[in-house]
Amino acid sequence: MPTSSSWKRVSQQLRPLSKLGVIFVGQDFLADISSKNANKRLIQALADVSATIKILQNQIKTVLRDSPDQKERDSKINEVLHRRSKSYGVFKNALGLMSQQERQIIRFGALPWLWKEFPQRMDLDDKVGNPDDPGDGLMYNQSDMNKANVVLKDFYDAWSETTIRTHSGMAGSLPKVTQITNMAKICLILCGMKQERLVDCFCESQKRDVDLPLSTATVEQIMYQDPSHAATFATEQYRAVSRKWDDGDHIEIPEEEPLPLCFDGKYGEGSFGTVQRYKDAFKPVLYAVKVQNSADARKHLQREVAQLKKVNHRHIVQFIKSYQRGSRYGLLIRPAATTDLEKLLARYRRNHYEYQKHCEEQRKTRVLLRPVMLTAFGCLSHGLSHIHGRTMRHKDIKPANILYEKELSKDRPARFLWADFGLAYHFGATGSSRTRSLSQYSRRYAAPERMIESQAALDAEAAGLAGVHTNQDTDEESGASQDSEAESPNTRPENGRSSDVFSFGCVFLEILSAMADVEIPNADSETYEFWRNITKLQAWAETQKDRLEPSSPLRVPFGLAIKMIRLKSRKRPSIDKIVEVLADAAAAKELFCPSCLQEVERSKLEREKASNLLGLDRYKYDTRSSENTESGSSEFDAYERFARQPGPSNGANGHAHEHSPARMSTVPP
């Protein structure tokens, strides 16, 4: 028979369960212990307690049930613990074999079993300190860092277990052992150099990972006993930490220092060097990298950097930063485009033939490419207008120098970009874009005046005439010869922005040929030169234009191309006029991307406002017309006559002023 105290304990234990509907039993139950209902009440109370316990047990099972995420976390924890225990066991056994004095004055560089546990980078064996191939892009990644940290943590735990806990007097060595747990990067660098013994120099100098990068002079002081490896460490440290190399910077580095750039593909190779695609080793960014392959090419790239800094347009590649390593000069630009227009046109033509064979994949590619190809006319024209508006000209326009970036997102649609400004000429100082130059360029797309000047110079040099320009650009302009109809044998005709327009007209024709599925006669020859076939090309283009439907968006580009490749440079339209004609076309929304079309329309409204204030006819007014508008074609003759008429007198002497269309300001005085 239970005692009063035992029932009291049961009552106290069951009291919390009363909130869950369990019958409360206590001392008052003892008063009815002899009653006939006592047994029933007790049985019911126990049944309720049993039911409540089952409910609680089910709840516990639900809370403790492993989710997929929890299982994955447990797996990773077990993996880390397993790896730690492996190296920890190795270290504990090795430290246990050392004497108390050896553990107290421990030298990390003399512990081969410690360095054996570090991640081994076999790919660096022939790269460290190699000026010919320093191993660009071969960096210590986060996985290497994590493994090194685990090894050092295990070593510290093993040393603490075998030293401090068993010999309390050994705590004096604790700071040194603790410090090495903050030297994972330094240890990785020394391990890659096969100079692990030097790690104790860094411990004595109290240098940690947070102190990197270190100057060569500082490393020499640290390695005072053997400074011969200081230069190698100074360059190898950039495999573990990134050098300060912000956008817009130019750095000069030793030949042995690796660049933080991982090779991702090759674009091509030209007369001035190679162009390749690289990925930043420390952040998710792609670059197009141009590297010169000769001393002369360095000047070419330096000139390109200077020109790219002057332009900012969504259809012009952007200069990011540059470097010089030894005698090699590199230029990093963005975006790292997918391909260039030359390759894209070749693919578009191939797709035409396979399209005829009802190849579904090629059919899809062609359908997707067509609207993007149409924007090349307007967007590239708008980009070239920006270049000319910055008192520059490109000088080497061809499909291979026009990059194509595929669509990356809805906010970054596919686009074409002007590239390769190594030959670009800045004429801001003189106000004229005409030069006499024999710079390298593509003969296939070169303007007639450029080819004639080259041949004249070669003939003059062959004849030994004095005063002939050498094969270099010159910014010097001769005002007398610019307006001269006849030129002496030792001078060359000038070429300006109109030469860019001619080359761009040739690109127009190649794009139109691909989109209209008609071949330019004889243009597949490697020696083909557009300037030698101007009359035939114009007739061909006129025929193709007439065959198109009146609503075809290709009609306007065909008509412009005919005028852009005129023989006389002064009869070609300016690039601003080309943009205006394309923007006024019925298919303008197809010929421009939305951003470019919006900018063109906004500029047009501003010009109209300025023209109205100046009292000029906006249809005869070209705000930034180049010298090529001073003649020629019927659409420009009316304005030419108007511009040469005497204007209202603004001077004190009452003389009329003549206004050159190329010099007239768009802003009212």
XYZ file of C-alpha atoms in Angstrom:
669
model
C 0.000 0.000 0.000
C 1.600 3.357 -1.036
C 2.402 5.817 1.689
C 1.208 9.417 1.909
C 4.622 10.760 0.888
C 4.843 8.568 -2.227
C 1.434 9.712 -3.439
C 2.490 13.274 -2.835
C 5.518 12.783 -5.088
C 3.338 11.258 -7.794
C 0.953 14.193 -7.490
C 3.788 16.717 -7.929
C 5.148 14.892 -10.996
C 1.735 14.734 -12.647
C 0.652 18.265 -11.791
C 2.233 19.806 -14.967
C 0.304 17.310 -17.063
C -3.001 18.607 -15.740
C -2.836 21.381 -18.348
C -2.942 18.691 -21.011
C -6.219 17.318 -19.642
C -4.760 14.673 -17.287
C -6.784 14.073 -14.074
C -5.005 15.582 -11.092
C -4.375 13.192 -8.189
C -2.969 14.281 -4.854
C -3.468 13.956 -1.209
C -7.231 14.414 -1.495
C -7.254 11.146 -3.448
C -6.175 9.341 -0.288
C -9.398 10.326 1.412
C -11.371 8.384 -1.185
C -8.928 5.504 -1.453
C -11.488 3.167 0.010
C -14.302 4.344 -2.169
C -15.483 2.311 -5.065
C -14.544 5.060 -7.555
C -10.930 5.193 -6.479
C -9.727 2.435 -8.793
C -11.577 3.874 -11.761
C -10.124 7.319 -11.214
C -6.606 5.920 -10.901
C -6.921 3.815 -14.041
C -8.282 6.791 -16.004
C -5.499 9.042 -14.758
C -2.809 6.541 -15.801
C -4.444 6.098 -19.200
C -4.396 9.868 -19.768
C -0.758 10.060 -18.709
C 0.132 7.257 -21.129
C -1.669 8.998 -24.010
C 0.097 12.293 -23.268
C 3.494 10.607 -23.199
C 2.828 9.067 -26.619
C 1.906 12.471 -28.036
C 5.096 13.984 -26.643
C 7.175 11.143 -28.061
C 5.727 11.732 -31.534
C 6.495 15.431 -31.282
C 10.100 14.664 -30.341
C 10.468 12.371 -33.362
C 9.187 15.134 -35.629
C 11.638 17.707 -34.245
C 14.616 15.364 -34.474
C 13.820 14.097 -37.986
C 16.792 14.882 -40.298
C 16.098 17.198 -43.210
C 18.132 16.908 -46.460
C 19.995 20.109 -45.559
C 20.785 18.793 -42.108
C 22.105 15.543 -43.547
C 24.338 17.510 -45.927
C 25.644 19.646 -43.073
C 26.279 16.584 -40.940
C 28.121 14.974 -43.825
C 30.390 18.012 -44.243
C 31.022 18.190 -40.503
C 31.941 14.515 -40.415
C 34.206 15.003 -43.402
C 36.014 17.888 -41.711
C 36.281 15.974 -38.446
C 37.610 12.938 -40.296
C 40.229 14.995 -42.141
C 41.194 16.797 -38.947
C 41.496 13.606 -37.015
C 43.811 12.142 -39.654
C 46.352 14.984 -39.586
C 45.788 15.450 -35.864
C 46.733 11.835 -35.232
C 49.866 12.156 -37.381
C 50.943 15.284 -35.532
C 50.184 13.885 -32.092
C 52.218 10.746 -32.753
C 55.136 12.722 -34.179
C 55.120 15.229 -31.331
C 54.935 12.401 -28.819
C 58.270 11.093 -30.120
C 59.937 14.473 -29.588
C 61.607 15.418 -26.349
C 60.275 18.105 -24.064
C 63.098 20.453 -25.096
C 62.456 19.868 -28.829
C 58.808 20.719 -28.417
C 59.687 23.835 -26.452
C 62.076 25.252 -29.080
C 60.130 23.832 -31.993
C 61.339 24.726 -35.512
C 58.465 24.425 -38.001
C 60.738 24.378 -41.047
C 62.411 21.195 -39.789
C 59.209 19.141 -39.542
C 58.766 17.206 -42.821
C 55.691 15.421 -41.485
C 54.007 18.827 -41.058
C 54.611 19.979 -44.657
C 53.619 16.616 -46.065
C 50.029 17.339 -44.948
C 49.865 20.627 -46.907
C 48.143 20.687 -50.328
C 50.704 19.889 -53.002
C 50.582 22.021 -56.181
C 52.438 19.943 -58.750
C 51.402 22.381 -61.497
C 53.768 24.997 -60.017
C 56.921 22.875 -60.104
C 58.362 24.533 -63.230
C 56.587 27.899 -62.896
C 58.003 29.385 -59.698
C 60.561 32.053 -60.575
C 60.371 31.213 -64.293
C 60.575 34.457 -66.347
C 59.614 32.665 -69.570
C 56.491 31.031 -68.138
C 55.572 32.210 -64.621
C 52.251 30.355 -64.688
C 49.643 33.050 -65.161
C 46.370 32.241 -63.450
C 47.847 29.456 -61.277
C 46.801 30.890 -57.933
C 46.226 29.417 -54.485
C 42.463 29.085 -54.385
C 40.104 29.051 -51.441
C 40.235 25.276 -51.235
C 44.020 25.414 -50.783
C 43.597 28.057 -48.077
C 40.988 26.004 -46.218
C 43.129 22.862 -46.257
C 46.176 24.787 -45.038
C 44.148 26.308 -42.201
C 42.890 22.865 -41.133
C 46.440 21.479 -41.103
C 47.747 24.326 -38.966
C 44.779 24.107 -36.588
C 45.334 20.360 -36.170
C 49.015 20.972 -35.486
C 48.182 23.539 -32.815
C 45.678 21.190 -31.150
C 48.127 18.276 -31.213
C 50.942 20.411 -29.835
C 48.703 21.780 -27.076
C 47.563 18.274 -26.134
C 51.045 16.793 -25.941
C 52.884 19.781 -24.527
C 50.912 22.295 -22.457
C 48.547 19.847 -20.763
C 51.316 17.446 -19.812
C 53.986 20.057 -19.033
C 52.550 23.263 -17.665
C 55.938 24.952 -17.850
C 55.882 24.827 -21.678
C 53.350 27.669 -22.020
C 56.168 30.023 -23.023
C 56.201 28.534 -26.549
C 52.479 29.128 -26.968
C 52.710 32.528 -28.765
C 54.947 31.105 -31.501
C 52.739 28.073 -32.092
C 49.611 30.206 -31.987
C 51.062 32.593 -34.576
C 51.569 29.907 -37.203
C 47.825 29.242 -37.256
C 47.536 32.709 -38.883
C 50.144 31.986 -41.569
C 48.326 29.674 -43.986
C 49.111 31.820 -47.054
C 52.758 32.299 -46.101
C 53.109 28.557 -45.575
C 51.522 27.807 -48.959
C 53.880 30.236 -50.715
C 56.968 28.740 -49.067
C 55.710 25.233 -49.751
C 55.325 26.104 -53.451
C 58.877 27.510 -53.444
C 60.187 24.332 -51.732
C 61.621 26.596 -49.031
C 59.614 25.506 -45.996
C 62.633 26.024 -43.756
C 62.219 29.794 -44.065
C 58.881 29.818 -42.249
C 60.635 30.302 -38.895
C 62.035 33.621 -40.174
C 58.486 34.884 -40.593
C 57.551 33.618 -37.131
C 60.505 35.449 -35.577
C 59.509 38.625 -37.456
C 55.899 38.149 -36.301
C 54.591 38.413 -39.865
C 51.174 36.961 -40.604
C 48.900 36.609 -43.633
C 47.272 39.974 -42.945
C 50.655 41.648 -43.553
C 50.802 40.461 -47.175
C 51.829 41.664 -49.691
C 55.349 42.513 -48.522
C 57.914 44.559 -50.402
C 61.118 42.932 -51.594
C 63.117 45.019 -49.115
C 60.939 43.839 -46.226
C 61.293 40.197 -47.270
C 65.067 40.605 -47.449
C 65.055 41.853 -43.870
C 62.923 38.893 -42.794
C 65.226 36.423 -44.584
C 68.382 38.153 -43.340
C 70.213 34.837 -43.015
C 69.436 33.781 -46.603
C 68.029 36.714 -48.641
C 68.581 34.976 -51.989
C 64.942 33.832 -52.055
C 63.461 37.217 -51.168
C 62.796 38.255 -54.787
C 61.064 34.951 -55.511
C 58.820 35.272 -52.453
C 58.016 38.874 -53.429
C 56.614 37.664 -56.759
C 55.124 34.357 -55.599
C 53.071 36.031 -52.865
C 50.704 37.282 -55.591
C 49.468 33.739 -56.071
C 47.882 34.022 -52.625
C 46.911 37.717 -52.470
C 45.815 40.064 -55.211
C 48.044 42.946 -56.212
C 46.570 46.441 -56.094
C 45.527 46.850 -59.720
C 42.418 48.973 -59.925
C 40.551 49.926 -63.080
C 42.433 52.595 -64.984
C 45.798 51.620 -63.467
C 48.997 50.696 -65.266
C 51.423 48.435 -63.406
C 54.981 47.343 -64.127
C 55.896 43.929 -62.745
C 58.927 41.601 -62.911
C 59.030 38.911 -65.568
C 58.815 36.212 -62.876
C 55.547 37.488 -61.395
C 52.381 35.623 -62.427
C 49.384 37.614 -63.618
C 46.034 36.916 -61.932
C 44.517 35.985 -65.292
C 43.275 32.523 -66.269
C 43.285 31.724 -69.985
C 39.747 31.256 -71.326
C 40.139 31.299 -75.118
C 41.877 32.931 -78.055
C 40.342 35.531 -80.353
C 43.091 35.818 -82.931
C 46.498 37.153 -83.834
C 47.403 40.242 -85.812
C 50.409 42.230 -86.911
C 50.694 43.916 -83.529
C 50.134 40.946 -81.201
C 47.626 38.438 -79.909
C 44.151 38.950 -78.489
C 42.923 36.401 -75.951
C 40.114 36.043 -73.441
C 41.061 35.778 -69.759
C 39.185 35.354 -66.496
C 40.228 37.226 -63.372
C 41.628 34.739 -60.850
C 40.251 36.598 -57.833
C 36.833 37.774 -59.041
C 34.254 36.653 -61.643
C 35.249 39.041 -64.445
C 36.228 38.339 -68.062
C 38.646 40.479 -70.067
C 39.884 40.659 -73.622
C 43.669 40.972 -73.330
C 45.867 42.340 -76.116
C 49.575 41.568 -75.782
C 52.188 43.080 -78.073
C 54.764 40.869 -79.730
C 57.380 43.465 -80.717
C 58.870 46.760 -79.604
C 56.926 48.676 -82.259
C 53.693 47.048 -81.156
C 54.105 48.512 -77.689
C 53.665 52.003 -79.126
C 50.623 50.709 -80.980
C 48.970 49.521 -77.757
C 49.969 52.622 -75.833
C 48.308 54.706 -78.514
C 45.190 52.531 -78.279
C 45.036 53.092 -74.504
C 45.245 56.839 -75.013
C 42.434 56.774 -77.586
C 40.124 54.491 -75.596
C 40.351 56.809 -72.605
C 38.749 59.536 -74.716
C 35.604 57.637 -75.673
C 32.683 56.291 -73.678
C 29.907 54.595 -75.616
C 27.992 51.338 -75.197
C 29.114 50.253 -78.681
C 32.814 50.915 -78.101
C 35.034 48.624 -76.054
C 36.128 50.024 -72.713
C 39.715 50.325 -71.522
C 40.076 48.738 -68.067
C 43.773 48.636 -67.178
C 47.203 47.759 -68.565
C 50.494 46.241 -67.525
C 54.111 45.891 -68.531
C 55.970 42.724 -67.609
C 59.550 42.848 -68.727
C 59.478 43.902 -72.375
C 55.864 42.836 -72.977
C 52.982 45.280 -72.831
C 49.376 44.195 -72.252
C 46.024 45.925 -72.494
C 42.848 44.715 -70.740
C 39.508 45.734 -72.243
C 35.876 44.878 -71.657
C 33.596 43.341 -72.554
C 35.240 40.063 -73.440
C 33.085 39.672 -76.517
C 31.863 36.354 -77.871
C 33.304 36.738 -81.361
C 33.804 39.366 -84.066
C 31.706 40.464 -87.019
C 33.908 38.653 -89.534
C 33.319 35.264 -87.887
C 29.661 36.083 -87.297
C 29.100 36.853 -90.984
C 30.808 33.609 -91.974
C 28.531 31.687 -89.622
C 25.478 33.522 -90.898
C 26.362 32.561 -94.478
C 26.942 28.926 -93.509
C 23.604 28.877 -91.766
C 21.971 29.992 -95.024
C 23.074 26.874 -96.855
C 22.146 24.576 -93.997
C 18.910 26.505 -93.600
C 18.034 25.492 -97.139
C 18.525 21.878 -96.068
C 15.906 22.390 -93.360
C 18.355 21.989 -90.486
C 16.258 23.064 -87.499
C 19.171 24.167 -85.310
C 20.675 26.378 -88.000
C 17.251 27.754 -88.837
C 16.804 28.822 -85.210
C 20.256 30.434 -85.067
C 19.627 32.396 -88.240
C 16.242 33.652 -87.073
C 17.720 34.818 -83.775
C 20.708 36.516 -85.395
C 18.816 38.535 -87.999
C 17.370 41.239 -85.701
C 20.756 41.642 -84.020
C 22.490 41.959 -87.396
C 20.094 44.732 -88.382
C 21.112 46.828 -85.389
C 24.711 46.798 -86.641
C 23.872 49.519 -89.186
C 22.458 52.054 -86.756
C 24.345 51.246 -83.567
C 27.782 51.043 -85.179
C 27.065 54.273 -87.057
C 26.120 55.925 -83.789
C 29.316 54.614 -82.190
C 31.469 55.880 -85.063
C 29.729 59.244 -84.788
C 30.807 59.322 -81.141
C 34.406 58.572 -82.182
C 34.459 61.298 -84.820
C 32.769 63.669 -82.388
C 35.695 63.170 -79.979
C 38.060 64.481 -82.699
C 39.248 60.983 -83.524
C 39.120 58.618 -86.440
C 39.523 54.863 -86.375
C 41.709 54.296 -89.470
C 41.343 50.494 -89.574
C 37.654 49.702 -89.974
C 36.950 46.102 -90.939
C 34.682 43.286 -89.684
C 37.492 41.736 -87.635
C 37.749 44.959 -85.605
C 34.050 44.939 -84.739
C 33.297 42.670 -81.783
C 30.033 40.903 -81.017
C 28.797 40.244 -77.498
C 25.904 37.843 -77.165
C 22.913 38.591 -74.965
C 23.751 38.163 -71.277
C 20.420 39.204 -69.769
C 17.354 41.272 -70.555
C 19.243 44.319 -69.343
C 22.297 43.446 -71.462
C 21.098 42.535 -74.955
C 23.392 41.420 -77.765
C 25.479 44.230 -79.236
C 28.315 45.117 -81.594
C 31.350 47.084 -80.409
C 34.083 49.055 -82.108
C 37.516 47.749 -81.161
C 41.222 47.973 -82.060
C 42.054 51.662 -81.852
C 45.790 51.147 -82.264
C 45.817 53.134 -85.496
C 43.279 55.711 -84.340
C 44.313 59.322 -84.905
C 43.432 62.259 -82.686
C 43.069 65.530 -84.542
C 41.891 67.759 -81.720
C 45.014 69.949 -81.732
C 44.741 70.899 -85.399
C 40.986 70.661 -85.889
C 41.511 68.622 -89.039
C 41.299 64.879 -89.372
C 43.520 64.703 -92.457
C 46.954 63.159 -92.271
C 49.552 61.915 -94.665
C 50.483 58.528 -93.294
C 51.646 55.083 -94.292
C 50.470 53.358 -91.111
C 49.453 49.732 -91.358
C 45.841 49.111 -92.301
C 43.688 46.547 -94.099
C 44.063 46.918 -97.864
C 40.774 45.139 -98.570
C 38.714 47.895 -96.905
C 41.045 50.854 -97.403
C 39.755 54.024 -99.041
C 41.071 54.984 -102.512
C 42.934 58.034 -101.190
C 44.803 55.849 -98.711
C 45.861 53.365 -101.353
C 46.868 56.095 -103.781
C 48.923 57.879 -101.155
C 50.691 54.654 -100.215
C 51.626 53.871 -103.785
C 52.752 57.442 -104.410
C 54.982 57.343 -101.357
C 56.494 54.036 -102.357
C 57.174 55.331 -105.841
C 58.737 58.486 -104.432
C 60.933 56.524 -102.059
C 61.988 54.215 -104.867
C 62.936 57.257 -106.922
C 64.983 58.592 -103.991
C 63.068 61.848 -103.733
C 63.753 63.954 -100.683
C 61.149 65.062 -98.208
C 59.083 61.899 -98.354
C 57.357 60.928 -95.137
C 58.395 57.711 -93.471
C 56.073 54.909 -92.536
C 54.752 56.598 -89.412
C 51.826 58.737 -88.478
C 52.301 62.459 -88.255
C 50.076 65.059 -86.706
C 51.538 67.791 -88.871
C 49.158 69.394 -91.302
C 50.011 71.551 -94.263
C 47.265 74.044 -94.870
C 48.582 74.982 -98.271
C 48.559 71.474 -99.639
C 45.157 70.617 -98.148
C 43.338 72.853 -100.558
C 45.647 72.239 -103.476
C 44.222 70.386 -106.453
C 47.623 69.385 -107.839
C 50.273 67.861 -105.605
C 53.980 67.585 -106.069
C 55.496 64.124 -106.515
C 56.889 64.095 -102.997
C 53.541 64.758 -101.289
C 50.625 62.443 -100.708
C 46.888 63.025 -100.837
C 45.300 63.551 -97.447
C 42.701 61.298 -95.916
C 40.345 62.167 -93.086
C 37.171 60.935 -91.479
C 35.786 60.247 -94.948
C 38.281 57.365 -95.183
C 36.549 55.814 -92.175
C 33.211 56.315 -93.949
C 34.470 54.483 -97.056
C 35.744 51.509 -95.033
C 32.494 51.437 -93.083
C 30.570 51.438 -96.371
C 32.478 48.301 -97.367
C 31.425 46.705 -94.066
C 27.844 47.739 -94.828
C 28.045 45.861 -98.124
C 29.376 42.683 -96.510
C 26.610 42.692 -93.893
C 23.996 43.350 -96.580
C 25.411 40.580 -98.742
C 25.025 38.074 -95.904
C 21.543 39.220 -94.906
C 20.243 39.359 -98.484
C 21.806 35.966 -99.272
C 23.643 37.273 -102.337
C 27.377 37.167 -102.918
C 29.432 40.230 -103.802
C 31.015 39.392 -107.179
C 34.605 38.119 -106.775
C 34.753 39.369 -103.174
C 35.704 35.935 -101.834
C 39.229 36.377 -103.215
C 41.885 37.013 -100.567
C 43.390 39.794 -102.702
C 40.080 41.558 -103.319
C 40.141 45.334 -102.734
C 36.909 47.299 -102.635
C 38.378 50.553 -103.915
C 39.366 48.947 -107.244
C 35.751 47.860 -107.884
C 33.719 50.884 -106.828
C 31.671 51.217 -110.022
C 30.807 47.513 -110.119
C 29.961 47.499 -106.438
C 27.632 50.467 -106.741
C 25.838 48.865 -109.693
C 25.539 45.581 -107.804
C 24.195 47.318 -104.704
C 21.662 49.292 -106.744
C 20.411 46.077 -108.370
C 20.023 44.325 -105.017
C 18.232 47.316 -103.562
C 15.699 47.334 -106.410
C 14.952 43.641 -105.846
C 13.935 44.205 -102.243
C 10.393 44.772 -101.071
C 9.557 48.452 -100.503
C 9.136 47.743 -96.794
C 12.448 45.891 -96.418
C 14.689 47.420 -93.708
C 17.709 46.698 -95.950
C 16.778 49.267 -98.589
C 18.070 52.295 -96.672
C 21.442 50.680 -95.756
C 21.911 49.653 -99.420
C 21.274 53.224 -100.531
C 23.700 54.631 -97.960
C 26.422 52.107 -98.833
C 26.334 53.263 -102.468
C 27.129 56.816 -101.338
C 29.627 55.819 -98.646
C 31.966 54.126 -101.160
C 32.136 57.021 -103.613
C 35.528 57.514 -105.196
C 35.925 61.143 -104.184
C 36.142 61.554 -100.438
C 34.386 64.933 -100.456
C 31.269 63.400 -102.007
C 30.734 60.863 -99.258
C 28.190 61.620 -96.518
C 29.445 62.318 -93.028
C 28.787 59.728 -90.359
C 26.352 62.123 -88.669
C 24.352 62.316 -91.901
C 24.311 58.519 -92.077
C 22.952 58.303 -88.530
C 20.303 60.887 -89.381
C 19.138 59.024 -92.498
C 18.954 55.701 -90.625
C 17.019 57.305 -87.762
C 14.516 58.846 -90.210
C 13.927 55.491 -91.931
C 10.627 53.706 -91.435
C 12.549 50.742 -90.042
C 14.546 52.847 -87.548
C 13.425 50.686 -84.616
C 14.945 47.678 -86.349
C 18.179 49.459 -87.311
C 19.005 50.718 -83.803
C 18.910 49.293 -80.327
C 16.435 51.175 -78.081
C 19.201 53.028 -76.225
C 20.897 54.330 -79.362
C 17.635 55.315 -81.034
C 16.577 57.249 -77.952
C 19.892 59.127 -77.891
C 19.688 59.906 -81.611
C 16.154 61.270 -81.291
C 17.123 63.380 -78.298
C 20.123 64.812 -80.164
C 17.902 65.514 -83.157
C 15.506 67.551 -81.026
C 18.418 69.517 -79.599
C 19.747 70.248 -83.091
C 16.341 71.351 -84.268
C 16.062 73.718 -81.338
C 19.520 75.140 -81.998
C 18.822 75.415 -85.743
C 15.607 77.321 -85.125
C 17.425 79.735 -82.859
C 20.082 80.282 -85.527
C 17.500 80.677 -88.280
C 18.794 77.717 -90.298
C 16.941 75.004 -92.172
C 17.441 71.849 -90.088
C 17.404 69.632 -93.163
C 20.430 71.466 -94.565
C 22.300 71.655 -91.307
C 24.757 68.997 -90.213
C 26.129 69.780 -86.789
C 29.356 67.858 -86.944
C 29.893 67.331 -90.634
C 33.455 66.538 -91.511
C 35.428 68.065 -94.299
C 33.860 65.579 -96.695
C 30.581 67.532 -96.724
C 32.144 70.466 -98.483
C 31.146 69.215 -101.913
C 29.612 66.998 -104.060
C 26.610 64.964 -103.737
C 23.257 66.461 -104.620
C 21.884 66.179 -101.098
C 24.764 68.282 -99.804
C 25.069 70.785 -102.653
C 22.079 72.840 -101.501
C 23.517 73.298 -98.073
C 26.956 74.016 -99.500
C 25.568 76.878 -101.543
C 23.613 78.140 -98.557
C 26.631 77.973 -96.234
C 28.842 79.940 -98.613
C 26.357 82.799 -98.942
C 27.354 85.922 -97.006
C 25.673 85.973 -93.630
C 24.593 88.947 -91.550
C 27.338 91.262 -90.487
C 28.603 90.725 -86.950
C 31.808 92.700 -87.136
C 32.429 96.360 -86.565
C 33.518 96.905 -90.143
C 30.271 95.522 -91.521
C 31.863 92.710 -93.541
C 29.879 89.553 -94.071
C 31.076 86.288 -92.546
C 31.336 82.918 -94.209
C 30.343 79.920 -92.161
C 31.953 76.553 -92.743
C 29.533 73.719 -92.031
C 32.298 71.772 -90.322
C 33.107 74.597 -87.954
C 29.645 76.004 -87.214
C 28.611 75.651 -83.578
C 25.315 74.082 -82.656
C 24.931 76.349 -79.642
C 23.680 79.889 -80.216
C 26.047 82.662 -79.123
